[in-house]
C-alpha atoms as a printed R data frame, in Angstrom:
    type eleno elety resid chain resno       x       y       z
1   ATOM     1    CA   UNK     A     1   0.771  71.024 -26.577
2   ATOM     2    CA   UNK     A     2  -1.960  71.055 -29.242
3   ATOM     3    CA   UNK     A     3  -2.894  74.661 -28.376
4   ATOM     4    CA   UNK     A     4   0.744  75.765 -28.623
5   ATOM     5    CA   UNK     A     5   1.041  74.109 -32.045
6   ATOM     6    CA   UNK     A     6  -2.091  75.895 -33.346
7   ATOM     7    CA   UNK     A     7  -0.770  79.251 -32.178
8   ATOM     8    CA   UNK     A     8   2.550  78.599 -33.909
9   ATOM     9    CA   UNK     A     9   0.765  77.744 -37.130
10  ATOM    10    CA   UNK     A    10  -1.279  80.967 -36.876
11  ATOM    11    CA   UNK     A    11   1.879  83.044 -36.521
12  ATOM    12    CA   UNK     A    12   3.358  81.334 -39.591
13  ATOM    13    CA   UNK     A    13   0.188  82.034 -41.610
14  ATOM    14    CA   UNK     A    14   0.151  85.743 -40.701
15  ATOM    15    CA   UNK     A    15   3.858  86.063 -41.432
16  ATOM    16    CA   UNK     A    16   3.332  84.395 -44.800
17  ATOM    17    CA   UNK     A    17   0.527  86.761 -45.731
18  ATOM    18    CA   UNK     A    18   2.632  89.785 -44.790
19  ATOM    19    CA   UNK     A    19   5.515  88.483 -46.859
20  ATOM    20    CA   UNK     A    20   3.278  87.931 -49.889
21  ATOM    21    CA   UNK     A    21   1.726  91.391 -49.532
22  ATOM    22    CA   UNK     A    22   5.160  92.999 -49.760
23  ATOM    23    CA   UNK     A    23   5.604  91.611 -53.274
24  ATOM    24    CA   UNK     A    24   2.644  93.522 -54.759
25  ATOM    25    CA   UNK     A    25   1.678  97.184 -55.217
26  ATOM    26    CA   UNK     A    26  -1.166  98.259 -52.930
27  ATOM    27    CA   UNK     A    27  -4.576  98.168 -54.566
28  ATOM    28    CA   UNK     A    28  -6.042 101.668 -55.005
29  ATOM    29    CA   UNK     A    29  -9.576 102.462 -56.005
30  ATOM    30    CA   UNK     A    30  -9.747 104.669 -59.071
31  ATOM    31    CA   UNK     A    31 -10.799 108.225 -58.319
32  ATOM    32    CA   UNK     A    32 -13.695 109.537 -60.434
33  ATOM    33    CA   UNK     A    33 -12.482 111.672 -63.316
34  ATOM    34    CA   UNK     A    34 -14.929 114.495 -64.000
35  ATOM    35    CA   UNK     A    35 -13.310 115.107 -67.393
36  ATOM    36    CA   UNK     A    36 -14.888 111.963 -68.817
37  ATOM    37    CA   UNK     A    37 -18.372 113.295 -68.122
38  ATOM    38    CA   UNK     A    38 -20.147 115.545 -70.623
39  ATOM    39    CA   UNK     A    39 -21.475 118.952 -69.608
40  ATOM    40    CA   UNK     A    40 -25.016 118.205 -68.461
41  ATOM    41    CA   UNK     A    41 -23.999 114.995 -66.668
42  ATOM    42    CA   UNK     A    42 -21.322 116.882 -64.727
43  ATOM    43    CA   UNK     A    43 -23.855 119.514 -63.653
44  ATOM    44    CA   UNK     A    44 -26.444 116.913 -62.676
45  ATOM    45    CA   UNK     A    45 -23.979 115.327 -60.261
46  ATOM    46    CA   UNK     A    46 -22.910 118.568 -58.529
47  ATOM    47    CA   UNK     A    47 -25.340 119.874 -55.929
48  ATOM    48    CA   UNK     A    48 -23.994 123.438 -56.209
49  ATOM    49    CA   UNK     A    49 -25.412 123.538 -59.759
50  ATOM    50    CA   UNK     A    50 -28.579 121.499 -59.206
51  ATOM    51    CA   UNK     A    51 -30.957 124.370 -60.059
52  ATOM    52    CA   UNK     A    52 -29.139 125.173 -63.300
53  ATOM    53    CA   UNK     A    53 -29.279 121.463 -64.128
54  ATOM    54    CA   UNK     A    54 -33.035 121.496 -63.470
55  ATOM    55    CA   UNK     A    55 -33.367 124.476 -65.821
56  ATOM    56    CA   UNK     A    56 -31.522 122.534 -68.534
57  ATOM    57    CA   UNK     A    57 -33.903 119.620 -68.100
58  ATOM    58    CA   UNK     A    58 -37.017 121.824 -68.129
59  ATOM    59    CA   UNK     A    59 -35.926 123.662 -71.293
60  ATOM    60    CA   UNK     A    60 -34.788 120.543 -73.161
61  ATOM    61    CA   UNK     A    61 -31.127 121.589 -73.299
62  ATOM    62    CA   UNK     A    62 -29.789 118.657 -71.307
63  ATOM    63    CA   UNK     A    63 -29.401 116.262 -74.245
64  ATOM    64    CA   UNK     A    64 -27.871 118.950 -76.449
65  ATOM    65    CA   UNK     A    65 -25.141 119.669 -73.897
66  ATOM    66    CA   UNK     A    66 -24.342 115.993 -73.387
67  ATOM    67    CA   UNK     A    67 -23.530 115.689 -77.079
68  ATOM    68    CA   UNK     A    68 -21.339 117.544 -79.529
69  ATOM    69    CA   UNK     A    69 -19.458 120.618 -78.443
70  ATOM    70    CA   UNK     A    70 -17.088 121.901 -77.405
71  ATOM    71    CA   UNK     A    71 -19.007 124.310 -75.176
72  ATOM    72    CA   UNK     A    72 -18.271 126.800 -72.441
73  ATOM    73    CA   UNK     A    73 -20.970 127.425 -69.842
74  ATOM    74    CA   UNK     A    74 -21.012 130.171 -67.227
75  ATOM    75    CA   UNK     A    75 -23.053 128.395 -64.571
76  ATOM    76    CA   UNK     A    76 -24.999 130.345 -61.932
77  ATOM    77    CA   UNK     A    77 -24.831 128.669 -58.542
78  ATOM    78    CA   UNK     A    78 -27.933 127.701 -56.600
79  ATOM    79    CA   UNK     A    79 -27.475 130.825 -54.489
80  ATOM    80    CA   UNK     A    80 -27.644 132.961 -57.640
81  ATOM    81    CA   UNK     A    81 -31.069 131.509 -58.453
82  ATOM    82    CA   UNK     A    82 -32.149 131.863 -54.806
83  ATOM    83    CA   UNK     A    83 -31.645 135.641 -55.121
84  ATOM    84    CA   UNK     A    84 -34.220 135.585 -57.920
85  ATOM    85    CA   UNK     A    85 -36.715 133.689 -55.753
86  ATOM    86    CA   UNK     A    86 -35.984 130.300 -57.344
87  ATOM    87    CA   UNK     A    87 -35.303 127.775 -54.582
88  ATOM    88    CA   UNK     A    88 -36.548 124.456 -55.976
89  ATOM    89    CA   UNK     A    89 -36.587 122.850 -59.427
90  ATOM    90    CA   UNK     A    90 -40.388 123.177 -59.480
91  ATOM    91    CA   UNK     A    91 -40.064 126.966 -59.316
92  ATOM    92    CA   UNK     A    92 -38.972 126.984 -62.965
93  ATOM    93    CA   UNK     A    93 -42.440 125.740 -63.933
94  ATOM    94    CA   UNK     A    94 -43.795 129.277 -63.453
95  ATOM    95    CA   UNK     A    95 -41.467 130.556 -66.189
96  ATOM    96    CA   UNK     A    96 -42.263 130.541 -69.882
97  ATOM    97    CA   UNK     A    97 -40.250 127.616 -71.218
98  ATOM    98    CA   UNK     A    98 -39.077 129.383 -74.385
99  ATOM    99    CA   UNK     A    99 -38.062 132.552 -72.539
100 ATOM   100    CA   UNK     A   100 -36.141 130.545 -69.952
101 ATOM   101    CA   UNK     A   101 -34.462 128.547 -72.725
102 ATOM   102    CA   UNK     A   102 -33.301 131.785 -74.353
103 ATOM   103    CA   UNK     A   103 -31.999 133.073 -71.024
104 ATOM   104    CA   UNK     A   104 -30.091 129.842 -70.324
105 ATOM   105    CA   UNK     A   105 -28.574 129.732 -73.811
106 ATOM   106    CA   UNK     A   106 -27.171 133.215 -73.189
107 ATOM   107    CA   UNK     A   107 -24.825 131.541 -70.670
108 ATOM   108    CA   UNK     A   108 -23.336 129.198 -73.300
109 ATOM   109    CA   UNK     A   109 -20.519 129.639 -75.841
110 ATOM   110    CA   UNK     A   110 -19.958 127.251 -78.763
111 ATOM   111    CA   UNK     A   111 -16.262 126.890 -78.016
112 ATOM   112    CA   UNK     A   112 -13.902 125.896 -75.220
113 ATOM   113    CA   UNK     A   113 -12.769 128.993 -73.295
114 ATOM   114    CA   UNK     A   114 -10.037 128.748 -70.679
115 ATOM   115    CA   UNK     A   115  -9.978 132.179 -69.047
116 ATOM   116    CA   UNK     A   116  -6.354 131.843 -67.926
117 ATOM   117    CA   UNK     A   117  -5.121 131.108 -71.436
118 ATOM   118    CA   UNK     A   118  -7.606 132.910 -73.676
119 ATOM   119    CA   UNK     A   119  -8.204 136.234 -71.864
120 ATOM   120    CA   UNK     A   120  -5.258 138.617 -71.563
121 ATOM   121    CA   UNK     A   121  -4.493 140.194 -68.191
122 ATOM   122    CA   UNK     A   122  -5.648 143.795 -68.064
123 ATOM   123    CA   UNK     A   123  -8.017 143.451 -71.027
124 ATOM   124    CA   UNK     A   124 -11.626 144.630 -70.916
125 ATOM   125    CA   UNK     A   125 -14.819 143.995 -72.847
126 ATOM   126    CA   UNK     A   126 -13.541 141.033 -74.856
127 ATOM   127    CA   UNK     A   127 -16.580 139.979 -76.882
128 ATOM   128    CA   UNK     A   128 -17.568 136.318 -77.205
129 ATOM   129    CA   UNK     A   129 -20.704 135.312 -79.073
130 ATOM   130    CA   UNK     A   130 -23.127 133.011 -77.293
131 ATOM   131    CA   UNK     A   131 -24.725 130.112 -79.157
132 ATOM   132    CA   UNK     A   132 -27.660 132.319 -80.153
133 ATOM   133    CA   UNK     A   133 -25.525 135.311 -81.137
134 ATOM   134    CA   UNK     A   134 -25.717 138.076 -78.480
135 ATOM   135    CA   UNK     A   135 -22.227 138.522 -77.006
136 ATOM   136    CA   UNK     A   136 -20.843 138.289 -73.504
137 ATOM   137    CA   UNK     A   137 -18.373 140.946 -72.310
138 ATOM   138    CA   UNK     A   138 -15.368 139.402 -70.557
139 ATOM   139    CA   UNK     A   139 -12.712 141.391 -68.676
140 ATOM   140    CA   UNK     A   140  -9.694 140.404 -66.603
141 ATOM   141    CA   UNK     A   141  -7.762 142.597 -64.195
142 ATOM   142    CA   UNK     A   142  -4.019 143.219 -64.091
143 ATOM   143    CA   UNK     A   143  -3.267 142.028 -60.570
144 ATOM   144    CA   UNK     A   144  -0.709 139.215 -60.085
145 ATOM   145    CA   UNK     A   145  -1.785 135.845 -61.425
146 ATOM   146    CA   UNK     A   146  -2.526 134.412 -57.971
147 ATOM   147    CA   UNK     A   147  -5.100 137.167 -57.368
148 ATOM   148    CA   UNK     A   148  -6.441 137.964 -60.827
149 ATOM   149    CA   UNK     A   149 -10.185 138.206 -61.267
150 ATOM   150    CA   UNK     A   150 -12.293 137.653 -64.353
151 ATOM   151    CA   UNK     A   151 -15.657 139.330 -64.888
152 ATOM   152    CA   UNK     A   152 -18.365 138.373 -67.374
153 ATOM   153    CA   UNK     A   153 -21.066 141.003 -67.937
154 ATOM   154    CA   UNK     A   154 -19.926 142.528 -64.651
155 ATOM   155    CA   UNK     A   155 -20.223 139.243 -62.711
156 ATOM   156    CA   UNK     A   156 -17.084 137.752 -61.186
157 ATOM   157    CA   UNK     A   157 -16.182 134.150 -61.959
158 ATOM   158    CA   UNK     A   158 -16.005 132.156 -58.710
159 ATOM   159    CA   UNK     A   159 -14.582 128.816 -59.865
160 ATOM   160    CA   UNK     A   160 -12.940 128.678 -63.263
161 ATOM   161    CA   UNK     A   161 -11.849 126.200 -65.909
162 ATOM   162    CA   UNK     A   162 -13.762 123.124 -64.713
163 ATOM   163    CA   UNK     A   163 -13.066 120.634 -67.498
164 ATOM   164    CA   UNK     A   164 -15.569 118.120 -68.863
165 ATOM   165    CA   UNK     A   165 -15.374 115.752 -71.812
166 ATOM   166    CA   UNK     A   166 -16.975 118.250 -74.197
167 ATOM   167    CA   UNK     A   167 -16.139 121.642 -72.756
168 ATOM   168    CA   UNK     A   168 -15.356 123.806 -69.773
169 ATOM   169    CA   UNK     A   169 -17.463 125.332 -66.975
170 ATOM   170    CA   UNK     A   170 -17.057 128.491 -64.906
171 ATOM   171    CA   UNK     A   171 -19.268 129.132 -61.872
172 ATOM   172    CA   UNK     A   172 -20.760 132.594 -61.278
173 ATOM   173    CA   UNK     A   173 -22.752 134.001 -58.361
174 ATOM   174    CA   UNK     A   174 -25.435 135.817 -60.370
175 ATOM   175    CA   UNK     A   175 -27.588 135.109 -63.411
176 ATOM   176    CA   UNK     A   176 -26.840 137.051 -66.597
177 ATOM   177    CA   UNK     A   177 -29.609 139.479 -67.481
178 ATOM   178    CA   UNK     A   178 -29.958 140.305 -71.170
179 ATOM   179    CA   UNK     A   179 -32.914 141.772 -73.040
180 ATOM   180    CA   UNK     A   180 -33.046 142.151 -76.801
181 ATOM   181    CA   UNK     A   181 -34.350 145.716 -76.622
182 ATOM   182    CA   UNK     A   182 -33.261 149.301 -76.127
183 ATOM   183    CA   UNK     A   183 -33.239 150.951 -72.710
184 ATOM   184    CA   UNK     A   184 -36.332 152.875 -73.758
185 ATOM   185    CA   UNK     A   185 -38.232 149.745 -74.853
186 ATOM   186    CA   UNK     A   186 -37.297 147.889 -71.688
187 ATOM   187    CA   UNK     A   187 -38.465 150.728 -69.424
188 ATOM   188    CA   UNK     A   188 -41.698 150.901 -71.431
189 ATOM   189    CA   UNK     A   189 -42.327 147.193 -70.860
190 ATOM   190    CA   UNK     A   190 -41.851 147.313 -67.082
191 ATOM   191    CA   UNK     A   191 -44.709 148.735 -65.009
192 ATOM   192    CA   UNK     A   192 -42.397 149.160 -62.016
193 ATOM   193    CA   UNK     A   193 -40.709 152.052 -63.847
194 ATOM   194    CA   UNK     A   194 -43.875 153.993 -64.723
195 ATOM   195    CA   UNK     A   195 -42.962 156.961 -62.477
196 ATOM   196    CA   UNK     A   196 -39.451 157.171 -63.916
197 ATOM   197    CA   UNK     A   197 -40.828 156.965 -67.465
198 ATOM   198    CA   UNK     A   198 -43.211 159.835 -66.794
199 ATOM   199    CA   UNK     A   199 -40.401 161.990 -65.404
200 ATOM   200    CA   UNK     A   200 -38.038 161.267 -68.285
201 ATOM   201    CA   UNK     A   201 -40.741 162.170 -70.789
202 ATOM   202    CA   UNK     A   202 -41.772 165.295 -68.879
203 ATOM   203    CA   UNK     A   203 -38.188 166.608 -68.774
204 ATOM   204    CA   UNK     A   204 -37.327 165.809 -72.415
205 ATOM   205    CA   UNK     A   205 -34.955 162.928 -71.666
206 ATOM   206    CA   UNK     A   206 -36.978 160.034 -73.070
207 ATOM   207    CA   UNK     A   207 -36.047 160.010 -76.748
208 ATOM   208    CA   UNK     A   208 -32.296 159.700 -76.140
209 ATOM   209    CA   UNK     A   209 -32.842 156.291 -74.535
210 ATOM   210    CA   UNK     A   210 -33.585 154.705 -77.904
211 ATOM   211    CA   UNK     A   211 -30.340 155.994 -79.476
212 ATOM   212    CA   UNK     A   212 -27.709 153.484 -80.567
213 ATOM   213    CA   UNK     A   213 -24.936 155.252 -78.652
214 ATOM   214    CA   UNK     A   214 -23.945 153.385 -75.456
215 ATOM   215    CA   UNK     A   215 -25.429 154.675 -72.218
216 ATOM   216    CA   UNK     A   216 -26.337 153.526 -68.722
217 ATOM   217    CA   UNK     A   217 -29.357 154.360 -66.616
218 ATOM   218    CA   UNK     A   218 -29.566 153.934 -62.854
219 ATOM   219    CA   UNK     A   219 -33.315 153.452 -62.614
220 ATOM   220    CA   UNK     A   220 -35.363 154.114 -59.461
221 ATOM   221    CA   UNK     A   221 -38.439 151.904 -59.380
222 ATOM   222    CA   UNK     A   222 -41.915 153.000 -58.314
223 ATOM   223    CA   UNK     A   223 -41.203 152.063 -54.689
224 ATOM   224    CA   UNK     A   224 -38.461 154.692 -54.623
225 ATOM   225    CA   UNK     A   225 -40.982 157.407 -55.507
226 ATOM   226    CA   UNK     A   226 -43.645 156.000 -53.181
227 ATOM   227    CA   UNK     A   227 -41.243 156.138 -50.203
228 ATOM   228    CA   UNK     A   228 -41.010 159.880 -50.779
229 ATOM   229    CA   UNK     A   229 -44.740 160.420 -51.175
230 ATOM   230    CA   UNK     A   230 -44.543 160.973 -54.948
231 ATOM   231    CA   UNK     A   231 -47.152 159.417 -57.225
232 ATOM   232    CA   UNK     A   232 -47.421 159.107 -60.990
233 ATOM   233    CA   UNK     A   233 -50.078 161.817 -60.887
234 ATOM   234    CA   UNK     A   234 -47.684 164.134 -59.026
235 ATOM   235    CA   UNK     A   235 -45.045 163.712 -61.736
236 ATOM   236    CA   UNK     A   236 -47.548 164.313 -64.538
237 ATOM   237    CA   UNK     A   237 -48.528 167.596 -62.865
238 ATOM   238    CA   UNK     A   238 -44.922 168.862 -62.591
239 ATOM   239    CA   UNK     A   239 -43.831 171.945 -64.496
240 ATOM   240    CA   UNK     A   240 -40.281 171.444 -65.824
241 ATOM   241    CA   UNK     A   241 -39.743 175.218 -65.723
242 ATOM   242    CA   UNK     A   242 -39.731 175.066 -61.920
243 ATOM   243    CA   UNK     A   243 -37.078 172.348 -61.579
244 ATOM   244    CA   UNK     A   244 -33.454 171.831 -62.550
245 ATOM   245    CA   UNK     A   245 -32.594 169.026 -64.967
246 ATOM   246    CA   UNK     A   246 -30.836 167.211 -62.129
247 ATOM   247    CA   UNK     A   247 -34.165 165.813 -60.932
248 ATOM   248    CA   UNK     A   248 -34.108 163.154 -63.686
249 ATOM   249    CA   UNK     A   249 -30.970 163.727 -65.788
250 ATOM   250    CA   UNK     A   250 -28.659 162.539 -62.986
251 ATOM   251    CA   UNK     A   251 -29.786 158.950 -63.567
252 ATOM   252    CA   UNK     A   252 -28.389 158.768 -67.130
253 ATOM   253    CA   UNK     A   253 -24.691 158.259 -67.914
254 ATOM   254    CA   UNK     A   254 -23.235 158.823 -71.416
255 ATOM   255    CA   UNK     A   255 -21.445 155.454 -71.531
256 ATOM   256    CA   UNK     A   256 -22.195 151.818 -70.876
257 ATOM   257    CA   UNK     A   257 -20.870 150.110 -67.729
258 ATOM   258    CA   UNK     A   258 -21.360 147.138 -65.456
259 ATOM   259    CA   UNK     A   259 -20.855 147.915 -61.787
260 ATOM   260    CA   UNK     A   260 -17.849 145.624 -61.393
261 ATOM   261    CA   UNK     A   261 -16.067 147.315 -64.321
262 ATOM   262    CA   UNK     A   262 -14.690 149.874 -61.892
263 ATOM   263    CA   UNK     A   263 -12.695 147.204 -60.046
264 ATOM   264    CA   UNK     A   264 -10.492 147.016 -63.130
265 ATOM   265    CA   UNK     A   265  -9.409 150.661 -63.106
266 ATOM   266    CA   UNK     A   266  -7.335 152.649 -60.603
267 ATOM   267    CA   UNK     A   267  -8.825 155.696 -58.889
268 ATOM   268    CA   UNK     A   268  -8.165 158.990 -60.646
269 ATOM   269    CA   UNK     A   269  -7.863 161.027 -57.455
270 ATOM   270    CA   UNK     A   270  -7.825 160.858 -53.681
271 ATOM   271    CA   UNK     A   271 -11.012 160.662 -51.659
272 ATOM   272    CA   UNK     A   272 -14.387 158.979 -51.807
273 ATOM   273    CA   UNK     A   273 -15.822 161.474 -54.319
274 ATOM   274    CA   UNK     A   274 -12.691 163.176 -55.673
275 ATOM   275    CA   UNK     A   275 -11.395 159.708 -56.573
276 ATOM   276    CA   UNK     A   276 -14.660 158.691 -58.208
277 ATOM   277    CA   UNK     A   277 -14.143 156.616 -61.385
278 ATOM   278    CA   UNK     A   278 -17.090 158.428 -63.004
279 ATOM   279    CA   UNK     A   279 -17.949 162.049 -62.345
280 ATOM   280    CA   UNK     A   280 -19.965 164.305 -64.673
281 ATOM   281    CA   UNK     A   281 -21.644 167.707 -64.524
282 ATOM   282    CA   UNK     A   282 -25.404 167.251 -64.889
283 ATOM   283    CA   UNK     A   283 -26.308 168.209 -68.502
284 ATOM   284    CA   UNK     A   284 -28.249 171.473 -68.450
285 ATOM   285    CA   UNK     A   285 -27.655 171.809 -64.687
286 ATOM   286    CA   UNK     A   286 -23.862 171.982 -64.548
287 ATOM   287    CA   UNK     A   287 -23.491 173.412 -61.062
288 ATOM   288    CA   UNK     A   288 -24.378 169.897 -59.881
289 ATOM   289    CA   UNK     A   289 -22.169 166.831 -60.370
290 ATOM   290    CA   UNK     A   290 -23.143 163.167 -60.322
291 ATOM   291    CA   UNK     A   291 -21.154 159.973 -60.595
292 ATOM   292    CA   UNK     A   292 -20.089 156.618 -59.186
293 ATOM   293    CA   UNK     A   293 -18.149 156.874 -55.911
294 ATOM   294    CA   UNK     A   294 -14.699 155.427 -55.240
295 ATOM   295    CA   UNK     A   295 -16.155 152.378 -53.462
296 ATOM   296    CA   UNK     A   296 -17.483 151.341 -56.923
297 ATOM   297    CA   UNK     A   297 -20.940 150.592 -55.506
298 ATOM   298    CA   UNK     A   298 -22.652 153.942 -54.953
299 ATOM   299    CA   UNK     A   299 -24.169 156.642 -57.134
300 ATOM   300    CA   UNK     A   300 -23.960 160.199 -55.783
301 ATOM   301    CA   UNK     A   301 -24.992 163.753 -56.569
302 ATOM   302    CA   UNK     A   302 -23.329 166.873 -55.161
303 ATOM   303    CA   UNK     A   303 -22.726 170.544 -55.809
304 ATOM   304    CA   UNK     A   304 -19.962 171.058 -58.386
305 ATOM   305    CA   UNK     A   305 -17.138 172.215 -56.131
306 ATOM   306    CA   UNK     A   306 -13.523 171.167 -55.864
307 ATOM   307    CA   UNK     A   307 -13.934 169.548 -52.464
308 ATOM   308    CA   UNK     A   308 -16.178 166.617 -51.574
309 ATOM   309    CA   UNK     A   309 -19.055 168.573 -50.058
310 ATOM   310    CA   UNK     A   310 -21.875 169.298 -49.829
311 ATOM   311    CA   UNK     A   311 -23.196 165.923 -50.924
312 ATOM   312    CA   UNK     A   312 -26.893 165.861 -51.702
313 ATOM   313    CA   UNK     A   313 -27.226 162.076 -51.634
314 ATOM   314    CA   UNK     A   314 -25.242 158.845 -51.955
315 ATOM   315    CA   UNK     A   315 -27.064 155.587 -52.765
316 ATOM   316    CA   UNK     A   316 -25.909 151.953 -53.028
317 ATOM   317    CA   UNK     A   317 -26.263 149.934 -56.225
318 ATOM   318    CA   UNK     A   318 -25.411 146.635 -54.608
319 ATOM   319    CA   UNK     A   319 -28.255 144.193 -55.218
320 ATOM   320    CA   UNK     A   320 -26.853 141.662 -57.696
321 ATOM   321    CA   UNK     A   321 -30.308 140.588 -58.799
322 ATOM   322    CA   UNK     A   322 -31.236 144.179 -59.776
323 ATOM   323    CA   UNK     A   323 -28.154 145.499 -61.521
324 ATOM   324    CA   UNK     A   324 -26.237 144.811 -64.742
325 ATOM   325    CA   UNK     A   325 -29.214 144.404 -67.111
326 ATOM   326    CA   UNK     A   326 -27.564 144.349 -70.516
327 ATOM   327    CA   UNK     A   327 -29.651 145.913 -73.288
328 ATOM   328    CA   UNK     A   328 -28.898 146.605 -76.945
329 ATOM   329    CA   UNK     A   329 -27.788 150.187 -76.323
330 ATOM   330    CA   UNK     A   330 -26.468 150.014 -72.795
331 ATOM   331    CA   UNK     A   331 -26.991 148.811 -69.249
332 ATOM   332    CA   UNK     A   332 -29.670 149.338 -66.589
333 ATOM   333    CA   UNK     A   333 -29.197 149.196 -62.807
334 ATOM   334    CA   UNK     A   334 -32.335 149.253 -60.657
335 ATOM   335    CA   UNK     A   335 -32.384 151.085 -57.309
336 ATOM   336    CA   UNK     A   336 -34.910 151.444 -54.491
337 ATOM   337    CA   UNK     A   337 -34.332 155.123 -53.624
338 ATOM   338    CA   UNK     A   338 -34.465 158.509 -55.375
339 ATOM   339    CA   UNK     A   339 -31.110 160.209 -55.924
340 ATOM   340    CA   UNK     A   340 -32.542 163.702 -55.554
341 ATOM   341    CA   UNK     A   341 -35.977 164.949 -54.486
342 ATOM   342    CA   UNK     A   342 -38.177 167.577 -56.163
343 ATOM   343    CA   UNK     A   343 -37.686 169.879 -53.146
344 ATOM   344    CA   UNK     A   344 -33.927 169.674 -53.720
345 ATOM   345    CA   UNK     A   345 -34.278 170.429 -57.427
346 ATOM   346    CA   UNK     A   346 -36.243 173.667 -57.402
347 ATOM   347    CA   UNK     A   347 -34.793 176.513 -59.428
348 ATOM   348    CA   UNK     A   348 -33.888 179.719 -57.513
């Protein structure tokens, strides 16, 4: 009898609790709101951006970005730094602090930029000054809104319009590369281009690379020459009278472009080479044509005929860490192969 009474009382207690619970809204834990966090704090708490956050701390920019604003930051992901050989926060210690600070500040605007609202569809090379002055070039394609892509200095935004309390973030999968110098000065400062420099000077192409007019150079490094058994001494011994200009002139384009720019424009013809977005006769060697192929990733050189053949060579420009170097008078893309060999450039 006593046991039955206790069970009855338990049922009444449970029923009473259920009845009371029906009179109140369920308790819900508040979800964290990233918008209340300032820039640097947001980055510090997102693993995907942990290396960029470490760079901010190392360069003393963390406090600045947690105060004031508004700012916009184009944030390279960890993978973007990995492609440059930076895998741990300690790896930044090998970099000059001031140089790294300048490079990081080139990713920051002193304004709030929502790419959906502030960049028109189908517009290219919209200039936005960074906090130190040098501009970023922002373009947006014309595809339907659900598919539209935005590119900054030729790098596609991966995640856009991430709001914080004092600005907005956009993630990118490569680090911006900017040097406050001309193409000529940059090549002069890099030992890995010593063979290319010698060839450009030997064939009378060097001086144009300091001009203010926009241009692009697809630059084979010393490894490209070494693979083909060509040394600096070999180039210095060359006689330009024996070779066509195509040997070195086919690396220089008379306009400035990032590789992803071509994704914004339709093909001008049909075919891999006939539909090339860029196609020029080689200056001083016009029976050869060079350009960027219709896949938007390859440089090619061919005989100047109406069909697509014969092709001398077709090379990829697809390493993100080695292309899209923005300079004061153009852009540089580094490659690991030669576009045309001396034996293929001999005059008749």
